[in-house]
Amino acid sequence: MLKQFISYNGLPISSGDAHSINNKRIEDVYSQTEIVLNKYGQLIDKECILTFYNSPSGLYKTWGNLWVLMRKFGFFSKFGSFSYPEGRQYFWSWKINKHEVRETFKLLESFNALDKDRFDPLVFSVLYHFYFKNDVGDVFPCQDEIPTFDERFFNSQVYIRLGQKASASVWFTVPLGKSGADSNYIKRLIQDLPFKVSEKHWKIWGKSSKGKWMGKKIRLTDFIDG
């Protein structure tokens, strides 16, 4: 039975506060994320999406660039659009498999040379769902008992977004206690991540006398040093 866990909300990208990792090559961000999750996580699901955004201001050609992408990844892309005060944004997206990742990074390099409009011209996003595991590779027990606080988040997940700029959004829930992680585990985890985490937005959760999960905000250094 799970008695306690620690959570970290790495600020969703939609808020504009995602972890910036612009001082690293996008290929390095991807490979380092893969290394960290292979070390600390048991992968449940991984989704890779490549999205092309048109330039409403005409800073670069839509159909010429779209033709290049369709020839590489297929003519049956997912199409969408949304409006904003100055006009309308259109986009096309493809699911990318593991055999297409190398080609994706080659295209990102060329598309990143284009002028940016409201969005980066081409964005490669990867969403990982996983359970945390210990140093010998065994999954920490009872992670399926961790409550879902937000339907958009899987316990746990990492979302990286790679284009002209790179950023990451994370939601960690790590069991604590004898069969879970300790402060040294959390310290090593954050040191290995390809981005810096915030001191804030950490909580330790435990059950009340009525069996309800209650979270207490903590500072990361207090937990690690305490």
Coordinates of N, CA and C in Angstrom, one line a residue:
M1 N 0.8 -1.2 0.0 CA 0.0 0.0 0.0 C 0.9 1.3 0.0
L2 N 0.6 2.2 -0.9 CA 1.3 3.4 -1.0 C 1.0 4.4 0.2
K3 N 2.0 4.8 0.9 CA 1.7 5.7 2.0 C 2.1 7.2 1.7
Q4 N 3.1 7.3 0.8 CA 3.7 8.7 0.6 C 4.3 8.7 -0.8
F5 N 4.2 9.9 -1.4 CA 4.9 10.1 -2.7 C 5.3 11.6 -2.8
I6 N 6.2 11.9 -3.7 CA 6.6 13.3 -4.0 C 6.2 13.6 -5.4
S7 N 5.7 14.8 -5.7 CA 5.3 15.2 -7.0 C 6.0 16.5 -7.4
Y8 N 6.2 16.6 -8.7 CA 6.8 17.8 -9.3 C 6.0 18.2 -10.5
N9 N 5.5 19.4 -10.6 CA 4.8 19.9 -11.7 C 5.7 20.9 -12.5
G10 N 6.3 20.4 -13.6 CA 7.2 21.3 -14.3 C 6.6 22.3 -15.2
L11 N 5.5 22.8 -14.9 CA 4.8 23.9 -15.6 C 4.5 23.6 -17.0
P12 N 3.3 23.5 -17.4 CA 2.9 23.1 -18.7 C 3.3 24.2 -19.8
I13 N 3.6 23.7 -21.0 CA 4.1 24.6 -22.0 C 3.0 25.6 -22.4
S14 N 1.8 25.3 -22.2 CA 0.7 26.3 -22.6 C 0.8 27.5 -21.7
S15 N 1.4 27.4 -20.5 CA 1.5 28.6 -19.6 C 2.6 29.5 -20.0
G16 N 3.5 29.0 -20.9 CA 4.6 29.8 -21.3 C 5.8 29.7 -20.3
D17 N 5.7 28.8 -19.3 CA 6.7 28.7 -18.3 C 7.5 27.4 -18.4
A18 N 7.4 26.7 -19.5 CA 8.1 25.4 -19.6 C 9.6 25.6 -19.5
H19 N 10.3 24.5 -19.1 CA 11.8 24.6 -18.9 C 12.4 24.9 -20.3
S20 N 13.2 26.0 -20.3 CA 13.9 26.4 -21.5 C 15.2 25.6 -21.6
I21 N 15.5 25.1 -22.8 CA 16.7 24.3 -22.9 C 17.4 24.7 -24.3
N22 N 17.4 26.0 -24.5 CA 17.9 26.5 -25.8 C 19.4 26.6 -25.9
N23 N 20.1 26.3 -24.9 CA 21.6 26.3 -25.0 C 22.1 24.9 -25.4
K24 N 21.2 24.0 -25.7 CA 21.6 22.6 -26.1 C 21.1 22.4 -27.5
R25 N 21.8 21.5 -28.3 CA 21.4 21.1 -29.6 C 20.1 20.2 -29.4
I26 N 19.2 20.4 -30.3 CA 17.9 19.7 -30.1 C 18.1 18.1 -30.2
E27 N 19.1 17.7 -30.9 CA 19.4 16.2 -30.9 C 19.9 15.8 -29.6
D28 N 20.7 16.6 -28.9 CA 21.2 16.3 -27.6 C 20.1 16.3 -26.6
V29 N 19.2 17.2 -26.7 CA 18.1 17.2 -25.7 C 17.3 15.9 -25.9
Y30 N 17.0 15.5 -27.1 CA 16.3 14.2 -27.3 C 17.1 13.0 -26.8
S31 N 18.4 12.9 -27.1 CA 19.1 11.8 -26.7 C 19.3 11.7 -25.2
Q32 N 19.6 12.9 -24.6 CA 19.7 12.9 -23.1 C 18.4 12.6 -22.4
T33 N 17.3 13.0 -22.9 CA 16.0 12.7 -22.3 C 15.8 11.2 -22.4
E34 N 16.2 10.6 -23.5 CA 16.0 9.1 -23.7 C 16.9 8.4 -22.7
I35 N 18.2 8.9 -22.5 CA 19.1 8.2 -21.6 C 18.6 8.3 -20.1
V36 N 18.1 9.4 -19.7 CA 17.6 9.6 -18.4 C 16.3 8.7 -18.1
L37 N 15.4 8.7 -19.1 CA 14.2 7.9 -18.9 C 14.5 6.4 -19.0
N38 N 15.5 6.0 -19.7 CA 15.9 4.6 -19.7 C 16.5 4.2 -18.4
K39 N 17.2 5.1 -17.7 CA 17.9 4.9 -16.5 C 16.9 4.9 -15.3
Y40 N 15.9 5.8 -15.3 CA 15.0 6.0 -14.2 C 13.6 5.5 -14.4
G41 N 13.2 5.2 -15.6 CA 11.8 4.9 -15.9 C 11.6 3.6 -16.7
Q42 N 10.4 3.1 -16.5 CA 9.9 2.0 -17.3 C 8.9 2.6 -18.2
L43 N 9.2 2.6 -19.5 CA 8.3 3.3 -20.5 C 7.0 2.6 -20.6
I44 N 5.9 3.3 -20.5 CA 4.6 2.8 -20.8 C 4.1 3.2 -22.2
D45 N 4.4 4.4 -22.6 CA 4.0 4.8 -23.9 C 4.8 6.0 -24.4
K46 N 5.0 6.1 -25.7 CA 5.8 7.2 -26.3 C 5.2 7.6 -27.6
E47 N 4.9 8.9 -27.7 CA 4.3 9.4 -28.9 C 5.1 10.5 -29.5
C48 N 5.5 10.4 -30.8 CA 6.3 11.4 -31.5 C 5.5 12.0 -32.6
I49 N 5.4 13.3 -32.6 CA 4.6 14.1 -33.5 C 5.5 15.2 -34.2
L50 N 5.4 15.2 -35.5 CA 6.1 16.3 -36.2 C 5.0 17.3 -36.8
T51 N 5.1 18.6 -36.5 CA 4.1 19.5 -36.9 C 4.7 20.7 -37.7
F52 N 4.1 20.9 -38.8 CA 4.5 22.1 -39.7 C 3.4 23.2 -39.5
Y53 N 3.9 24.4 -39.2 CA 3.0 25.5 -39.1 C 3.2 26.5 -40.3
N54 N 2.1 26.9 -40.9 CA 2.3 27.8 -42.0 C 2.7 29.2 -41.5
S55 N 3.1 30.1 -42.4 CA 3.4 31.5 -42.0 C 2.3 32.4 -42.4
P56 N 1.4 32.8 -41.5 CA 0.3 33.7 -41.9 C 0.8 35.0 -42.5
S57 N 2.0 35.4 -42.2 CA 2.6 36.7 -42.7 C 3.3 36.5 -44.0
G58 N 3.4 35.2 -44.5 CA 4.1 34.9 -45.7 C 5.6 35.0 -45.6
L59 N 6.2 34.7 -44.4 CA 7.7 34.8 -44.3 C 8.3 33.6 -45.0
Y60 N 7.6 32.5 -45.2 CA 8.1 31.4 -45.9 C 7.0 30.7 -46.6
K61 N 7.3 29.9 -47.6 CA 6.3 29.2 -48.5 C 5.6 28.1 -47.7
T62 N 4.3 28.0 -47.9 CA 3.6 26.9 -47.3 C 3.7 25.6 -48.1
W63 N 3.2 25.7 -49.4 CA 3.1 24.4 -50.1 C 4.4 23.8 -50.6
G64 N 5.4 24.6 -50.8 CA 6.7 24.0 -51.2 C 7.3 23.2 -50.0
N65 N 7.2 23.8 -48.8 CA 7.7 23.1 -47.7 C 6.8 21.9 -47.3
L66 N 5.5 22.1 -47.5 CA 4.6 21.0 -47.1 C 4.8 19.8 -48.1
W67 N 5.2 20.1 -49.3 CA 5.4 19.0 -50.3 C 6.6 18.2 -49.9
V68 N 7.7 18.9 -49.4 CA 8.9 18.2 -48.9 C 8.5 17.2 -47.8
L69 N 7.7 17.7 -46.8 CA 7.3 16.9 -45.7 C 6.4 15.7 -46.1
M70 N 5.5 16.0 -47.0 CA 4.6 14.9 -47.4 C 5.3 13.8 -48.1
R71 N 6.3 14.2 -48.9 CA 7.0 13.1 -49.6 C 7.8 12.3 -48.7
K72 N 8.2 12.8 -47.5 CA 9.0 12.1 -46.5 C 8.1 11.2 -45.6
F73 N 7.0 11.8 -45.2 CA 6.2 11.2 -44.1 C 4.8 10.8 -44.5
G74 N 4.4 11.1 -45.7 CA 3.1 10.7 -46.2 C 2.2 11.8 -46.5
F75 N 1.2 11.6 -47.4 CA 0.3 12.6 -47.8 C -0.9 12.7 -47.0
F76 N -1.1 11.8 -46.0 CA -2.3 11.8 -45.2 C -2.0 12.3 -43.8
S77 N -1.5 13.6 -43.8 CA -1.2 14.2 -42.5 C -2.5 14.6 -41.8
K78 N -2.4 14.9 -40.5 CA -3.5 15.5 -39.8 C -3.5 17.0 -40.0
F79 N -4.6 17.5 -40.4 CA -4.7 19.0 -40.7 C -5.6 19.6 -39.6
G80 N -5.2 20.8 -39.2 CA -5.9 21.6 -38.2 C -5.7 23.1 -38.4
S81 N -6.5 23.9 -37.7 CA -6.3 25.3 -37.7 C -7.0 25.9 -36.5
F82 N -6.6 27.1 -36.2 CA -7.2 27.9 -35.1 C -7.1 29.4 -35.4
S83 N -8.0 30.1 -34.9 CA -8.0 31.6 -35.1 C -7.3 32.3 -34.0
Y84 N -6.8 33.5 -34.3 CA -6.3 34.4 -33.3 C -6.7 35.8 -33.8
P85 N -6.5 36.9 -33.0 CA -7.0 38.2 -33.3 C -6.5 38.7 -34.7
E86 N -5.3 38.4 -35.1 CA -4.7 38.9 -36.4 C -5.0 38.0 -37.6
G87 N -5.6 36.8 -37.4 CA -5.8 36.0 -38.5 C -6.1 34.5 -38.1
R88 N -5.6 33.6 -39.0 CA -5.8 32.2 -38.7 C -4.5 31.4 -38.9
Q89 N -4.2 30.4 -38.1 CA -3.0 29.6 -38.1 C -3.4 28.2 -38.6
Y90 N -2.7 27.7 -39.6 CA -2.9 26.4 -40.1 C -1.7 25.5 -39.8
F91 N -2.0 24.2 -39.6 CA -0.9 23.3 -39.3 C -1.2 21.9 -39.8
W92 N -0.1 21.1 -40.0 CA -0.2 19.7 -40.5 C 0.8 18.9 -39.6
S93 N 0.3 17.7 -39.3 CA 1.1 16.9 -38.4 C 1.2 15.5 -38.8
W94 N 2.3 14.8 -38.4 CA 2.5 13.4 -38.7 C 3.0 12.7 -37.5
K95 N 2.6 11.4 -37.3 CA 3.2 10.6 -36.3 C 4.5 10.0 -36.8
I96 N 5.5 10.1 -36.0 CA 6.9 9.7 -36.4 C 7.2 8.4 -35.7
N97 N 7.7 7.4 -36.4 CA 8.2 6.2 -35.8 C 9.7 6.2 -35.5
K98 N 10.2 5.3 -34.8 CA 11.6 5.3 -34.4 C 12.6 5.3 -35.6
H99 N 12.1 4.8 -36.7 CA 13.0 4.7 -37.9 C 13.1 6.0 -38.6
E100 N 12.2 6.9 -38.3 CA 12.1 8.2 -39.0 C 12.7 9.4 -38.2
V101 N 13.2 9.1 -37.0 CA 13.7 10.2 -36.1 C 14.9 10.8 -36.7
R102 N 15.9 10.1 -37.2 CA 17.1 10.6 -37.7 C 16.8 11.6 -38.9
E103 N 15.9 11.2 -39.8 CA 15.5 12.0 -40.9 C 14.7 13.3 -40.4
T104 N 14.0 13.1 -39.3 CA 13.3 14.3 -38.7 C 14.3 15.3 -38.3
F105 N 15.3 15.0 -37.6 CA 16.3 15.9 -37.2 C 17.0 16.6 -38.3
K106 N 17.2 15.9 -39.4 CA 17.8 16.5 -40.6 C 16.9 17.6 -41.2
L107 N 15.6 17.3 -41.2 CA 14.7 18.3 -41.7 C 14.5 19.5 -40.7
L108 N 14.6 19.2 -39.4 CA 14.5 20.3 -38.5 C 15.6 21.3 -38.6
E109 N 16.8 20.8 -38.9 CA 18.0 21.6 -39.1 C 17.8 22.6 -40.3
S110 N 17.2 22.1 -41.4 CA 17.0 23.0 -42.5 C 15.8 23.9 -42.3
F111 N 14.7 23.4 -41.7 CA 13.5 24.3 -41.4 C 13.8 25.4 -40.4
N112 N 14.7 25.1 -39.5 CA 15.0 26.0 -38.4 C 15.7 27.3 -39.0
A113 N 16.2 27.2 -40.2 CA 16.8 28.4 -40.9 C 15.8 29.4 -41.4
L114 N 14.5 28.9 -41.4 CA 13.5 29.8 -41.9 C 13.1 30.9 -40.9
D115 N 12.6 32.0 -41.3 CA 12.1 33.0 -40.4 C 11.0 32.5 -39.6
K116 N 10.9 32.9 -38.3 CA 9.8 32.5 -37.5 C 8.7 33.5 -37.6
D117 N 7.5 32.9 -37.6 CA 6.3 33.7 -37.6 C 5.7 33.6 -36.1
R118 N 4.4 33.3 -36.0 CA 3.9 33.1 -34.6 C 4.4 31.8 -34.0
F119 N 4.7 30.8 -34.8 CA 5.2 29.5 -34.3 C 6.5 29.2 -35.0
D120 N 7.3 28.3 -34.4 CA 8.4 27.7 -35.2 C 7.9 27.0 -36.4
P121 N 8.5 27.1 -37.5 CA 8.0 26.5 -38.8 C 7.8 25.0 -38.6
L122 N 8.7 24.3 -38.0 CA 8.6 22.8 -37.8 C 8.9 22.5 -36.4
V123 N 8.1 21.6 -35.8 CA 8.3 21.3 -34.4 C 8.1 19.8 -34.2
F124 N 9.1 19.2 -33.5 CA 9.1 17.8 -33.2 C 8.8 17.6 -31.7
S125 N 7.7 17.0 -31.4 CA 7.3 16.9 -30.0 C 7.2 15.4 -29.6
V126 N 7.7 15.1 -28.4 CA 7.7 13.8 -27.9 C 7.1 13.7 -26.5
L127 N 6.1 12.9 -26.3 CA 5.4 12.7 -25.0 C 5.7 11.3 -24.5
Y128 N 6.3 11.2 -23.3 CA 6.7 9.9 -22.7 C 5.8 9.7 -21.5
H129 N 5.2 8.5 -21.3 CA 4.5 8.1 -20.1 C 5.3 7.0 -19.5
F130 N 5.5 7.0 -18.2 CA 6.4 6.0 -17.6 C 6.2 5.9 -16.2
Y131 N 6.7 4.8 -15.6 CA 6.7 4.6 -14.1 C 8.2 4.7 -13.7
F132 N 8.4 5.2 -12.6 CA 9.8 5.3 -12.0 C 10.3 3.9 -11.6
K133 N 11.6 3.6 -11.7 CA 12.1 2.4 -11.3 C 13.4 2.6 -10.4
N134 N 13.8 1.6 -9.6 CA 14.9 1.8 -8.7 C 16.2 1.5 -9.4
D135 N 17.3 1.5 -8.7 CA 18.6 1.4 -9.3 C 18.9 0.0 -9.9
V136 N 18.2 -1.0 -9.5 CA 18.4 -2.3 -10.1 C 17.4 -2.6 -11.2
G137 N 16.6 -1.6 -11.6 CA 15.7 -1.7 -12.7 C 14.3 -2.2 -12.4
D138 N 14.0 -2.4 -11.1 CA 12.6 -2.8 -10.8 C 11.7 -1.6 -10.6
V139 N 10.5 -1.7 -11.1 CA 9.6 -0.6 -11.0 C 9.2 -0.4 -9.5
F140 N 9.2 0.8 -9.0 CA 8.7 1.1 -7.7 C 7.2 0.6 -7.6
P141 N 6.9 -0.1 -6.6 CA 5.5 -0.6 -6.5 C 4.5 0.5 -6.2
C142 N 3.2 0.1 -6.5 CA 2.1 0.9 -6.1 C 1.9 2.3 -6.8
Q143 N 2.6 2.4 -7.9 CA 2.5 3.7 -8.7 C 1.1 3.8 -9.3
D144 N 0.4 2.7 -9.5 CA -0.9 2.8 -10.0 C -1.9 3.2 -9.0
E145 N -1.5 3.3 -7.7 CA -2.3 3.8 -6.6 C -2.3 5.4 -6.5
I146 N -1.3 6.0 -7.2 CA -1.2 7.4 -7.1 C -2.4 8.1 -7.8
P147 N -3.1 9.0 -7.2 CA -4.3 9.5 -7.8 C -4.0 10.4 -9.0
T148 N -5.0 10.5 -9.8 CA -4.9 11.4 -11.0 C -5.5 12.8 -10.6
F149 N -4.6 13.8 -10.6 CA -5.0 15.1 -10.2 C -5.4 15.9 -11.4
D150 N -4.9 15.6 -12.6 CA -5.3 16.3 -13.8 C -5.4 15.3 -14.9
E151 N -6.5 15.2 -15.6 CA -6.7 14.2 -16.7 C -5.7 14.3 -17.8
R152 N -5.1 15.5 -17.9 CA -4.1 15.7 -19.0 C -2.7 15.0 -18.7
F153 N -2.5 14.7 -17.4 CA -1.2 14.2 -17.0 C -1.3 12.7 -16.6
F154 N -0.3 12.0 -17.1 CA -0.1 10.6 -16.7 C 0.9 10.6 -15.6
N155 N 0.8 9.7 -14.6 CA 1.7 9.6 -13.5 C 2.8 8.6 -13.9
S156 N 3.9 9.0 -14.4 CA 4.6 10.2 -14.6 C 4.7 10.5 -16.1
Q157 N 5.1 11.7 -16.5 CA 5.3 12.0 -17.9 C 6.3 13.1 -18.2
V158 N 6.9 13.1 -19.4 CA 7.8 14.2 -19.8 C 7.4 14.5 -21.3
Y159 N 7.3 15.8 -21.5 CA 6.9 16.3 -22.9 C 8.0 17.2 -23.4
I160 N 8.7 16.9 -24.4 CA 9.7 17.8 -25.0 C 9.2 18.3 -26.3
R161 N 9.5 19.5 -26.6 CA 9.1 20.2 -27.8 C 10.3 20.9 -28.5
L162 N 10.7 20.4 -29.7 CA 12.0 20.7 -30.3 C 11.7 21.4 -31.6
G163 N 12.2 22.7 -31.8 CA 12.1 23.4 -33.0 C 13.2 24.4 -33.0
Q164 N 12.9 25.6 -33.4 CA 13.9 26.7 -33.3 C 14.3 27.0 -31.9
K165 N 13.3 26.7 -31.0 CA 13.5 26.7 -29.6 C 13.2 25.4 -29.0
A166 N 13.7 25.1 -27.9 CA 13.4 23.8 -27.2 C 13.0 24.0 -25.8
S167 N 12.0 23.2 -25.4 CA 11.5 23.3 -24.0 C 11.0 22.0 -23.6
A168 N 10.7 21.9 -22.3 CA 10.2 20.6 -21.7 C 9.2 20.9 -20.7
S169 N 8.2 20.0 -20.5 CA 7.2 20.1 -19.5 C 7.2 18.7 -18.8
V170 N 7.2 18.7 -17.5 CA 7.3 17.4 -16.8 C 6.2 17.3 -15.7
W171 N 5.8 16.1 -15.4 CA 4.9 15.8 -14.3 C 5.5 14.5 -13.7
F172 N 6.1 14.6 -12.5 CA 6.7 13.5 -11.8 C 5.9 13.1 -10.6
T173 N 5.7 11.8 -10.4 CA 5.1 11.3 -9.1 C 6.0 10.1 -8.7
V174 N 6.7 10.3 -7.6 CA 7.7 9.2 -7.2 C 7.3 8.7 -5.9
P175 N 7.1 7.4 -5.7 CA 6.8 6.8 -4.4 C 8.0 7.0 -3.5
L176 N 7.7 7.3 -2.2 CA 8.8 7.4 -1.2 C 8.6 6.3 -0.2
G177 N 9.6 6.1 0.7 CA 9.6 5.1 1.7 C 10.5 3.9 1.5
K178 N 10.3 2.9 2.2 CA 11.2 1.7 2.2 C 11.3 1.1 0.8
S179 N 10.1 1.0 0.2 CA 10.0 0.4 -1.2 C 10.0 1.4 -2.3
G180 N 10.3 2.7 -1.9 CA 10.3 3.7 -2.9 C 11.6 4.5 -3.0
A181 N 11.6 5.7 -3.5 CA 12.8 6.5 -3.6 C 13.1 7.2 -2.3
D182 N 14.4 7.7 -2.3 CA 14.8 8.6 -1.1 C 15.3 9.9 -1.7
S183 N 15.8 10.8 -0.9 CA 16.2 12.1 -1.3 C 17.4 12.0 -2.2
N184 N 18.3 11.0 -2.0 CA 19.5 10.8 -2.9 C 19.0 10.5 -4.3
Y185 N 18.0 9.6 -4.4 CA 17.5 9.3 -5.7 C 17.0 10.5 -6.5
I186 N 16.2 11.3 -5.8 CA 15.7 12.6 -6.4 C 16.8 13.5 -6.8
K187 N 17.8 13.6 -6.0 CA 19.0 14.4 -6.3 C 19.7 14.0 -7.5
R188 N 19.9 12.7 -7.7 CA 20.6 12.1 -8.9 C 19.7 12.3 -10.1
L189 N 18.4 12.2 -10.0 CA 17.5 12.3 -11.1 C 17.6 13.8 -11.6
I190 N 17.5 14.8 -10.8 CA 17.4 16.1 -11.3 C 18.8 16.5 -11.8
Q191 N 19.9 15.9 -11.3 CA 21.2 16.2 -11.9 C 21.4 15.7 -13.3
D192 N 20.7 14.6 -13.6 CA 20.8 13.9 -14.9 C 19.9 14.5 -16.0
L193 N 18.9 15.2 -15.6 CA 18.0 15.8 -16.5 C 18.7 16.8 -17.4
P194 N 18.3 16.9 -18.7 CA 18.9 17.9 -19.6 C 18.4 19.3 -19.4
F195 N 17.7 19.6 -18.4 CA 17.2 20.9 -18.0 C 17.2 21.1 -16.5
K196 N 17.1 22.3 -16.1 CA 17.1 22.6 -14.6 C 15.6 22.6 -14.2
V197 N 15.4 22.0 -13.0 CA 14.1 22.0 -12.4 C 14.0 23.2 -11.4
S198 N 12.7 23.6 -11.1 CA 12.5 24.6 -10.2 C 12.6 24.2 -8.7
E199 N 13.0 25.1 -7.9 CA 13.0 24.8 -6.5 C 11.6 24.6 -5.9
K200 N 10.7 25.3 -6.6 CA 9.3 25.3 -6.2 C 8.5 24.2 -7.0
H201 N 7.2 24.1 -6.7 CA 6.3 23.2 -7.4 C 6.5 21.8 -7.1
W202 N 7.1 21.5 -5.9 CA 7.3 20.2 -5.4 C 6.3 20.0 -4.2
K203 N 5.7 18.8 -4.1 CA 4.9 18.5 -3.0 C 5.1 17.1 -2.5
I204 N 5.0 16.9 -1.2 CA 5.0 15.6 -0.6 C 3.5 15.3 -0.2
W205 N 3.1 14.1 -0.6 CA 1.7 13.7 -0.4 C 1.6 12.5 0.6
G206 N 0.6 12.6 1.4 CA 0.3 11.6 2.4 C -1.2 11.6 2.6
K207 N -1.7 10.5 3.2 CA -3.1 10.4 3.4 C -3.5 10.9 4.8
S208 N -4.7 11.6 4.8 CA -5.2 12.1 6.0 C -5.9 11.0 6.8
S209 N -6.3 11.3 8.0 CA -7.0 10.3 8.9 C -8.3 9.7 8.2
K210 N -8.8 10.5 7.2 CA -10.0 10.1 6.5 C -9.7 9.4 5.2
G211 N -8.4 9.2 5.0 CA -8.0 8.5 3.8 C -7.9 9.3 2.5
K212 N -7.9 10.6 2.7 CA -7.8 11.5 1.5 C -6.4 12.0 1.3
W213 N -5.9 12.0 0.1 CA -4.5 12.4 -0.2 C -4.4 13.9 0.0
M214 N -3.4 14.3 0.8 CA -3.1 15.7 1.1 C -1.7 16.1 0.7
G215 N -1.5 17.2 0.0 CA -0.2 17.6 -0.5 C 0.3 18.8 0.3
K216 N 1.6 18.7 0.6 CA 2.3 19.8 1.3 C 3.4 20.3 0.4
K217 N 3.4 21.6 0.2 CA 4.4 22.2 -0.7 C 5.8 22.2 0.1
I218 N 6.8 21.9 -0.7 CA 8.2 21.9 -0.1 C 9.1 22.6 -1.1
R219 N 10.3 22.9 -0.5 CA 11.4 23.4 -1.4 C 12.3 22.2 -1.6
L220 N 12.8 22.1 -2.9 CA 13.6 20.9 -3.2 C 14.8 20.8 -2.4
T221 N 15.5 21.9 -2.1 CA 16.8 21.8 -1.3 C 16.5 21.3 0.1
D222 N 15.4 21.7 0.6 CA 15.0 21.3 2.0 C 14.8 19.8 2.0
F223 N 14.2 19.2 1.0 CA 14.0 17.8 0.9 C 15.3 17.0 0.7
I224 N 16.1 17.5 -0.1 CA 17.4 16.8 -0.4 C 18.4 16.9 0.8
D225 N 18.4 18.1 1.3 CA 19.4 18.3 2.4 C 18.9 17.9 3.8
G226 N 17.5 17.7 3.9 CA 16.9 17.3 5.1 C 17.1 15.9 5.5

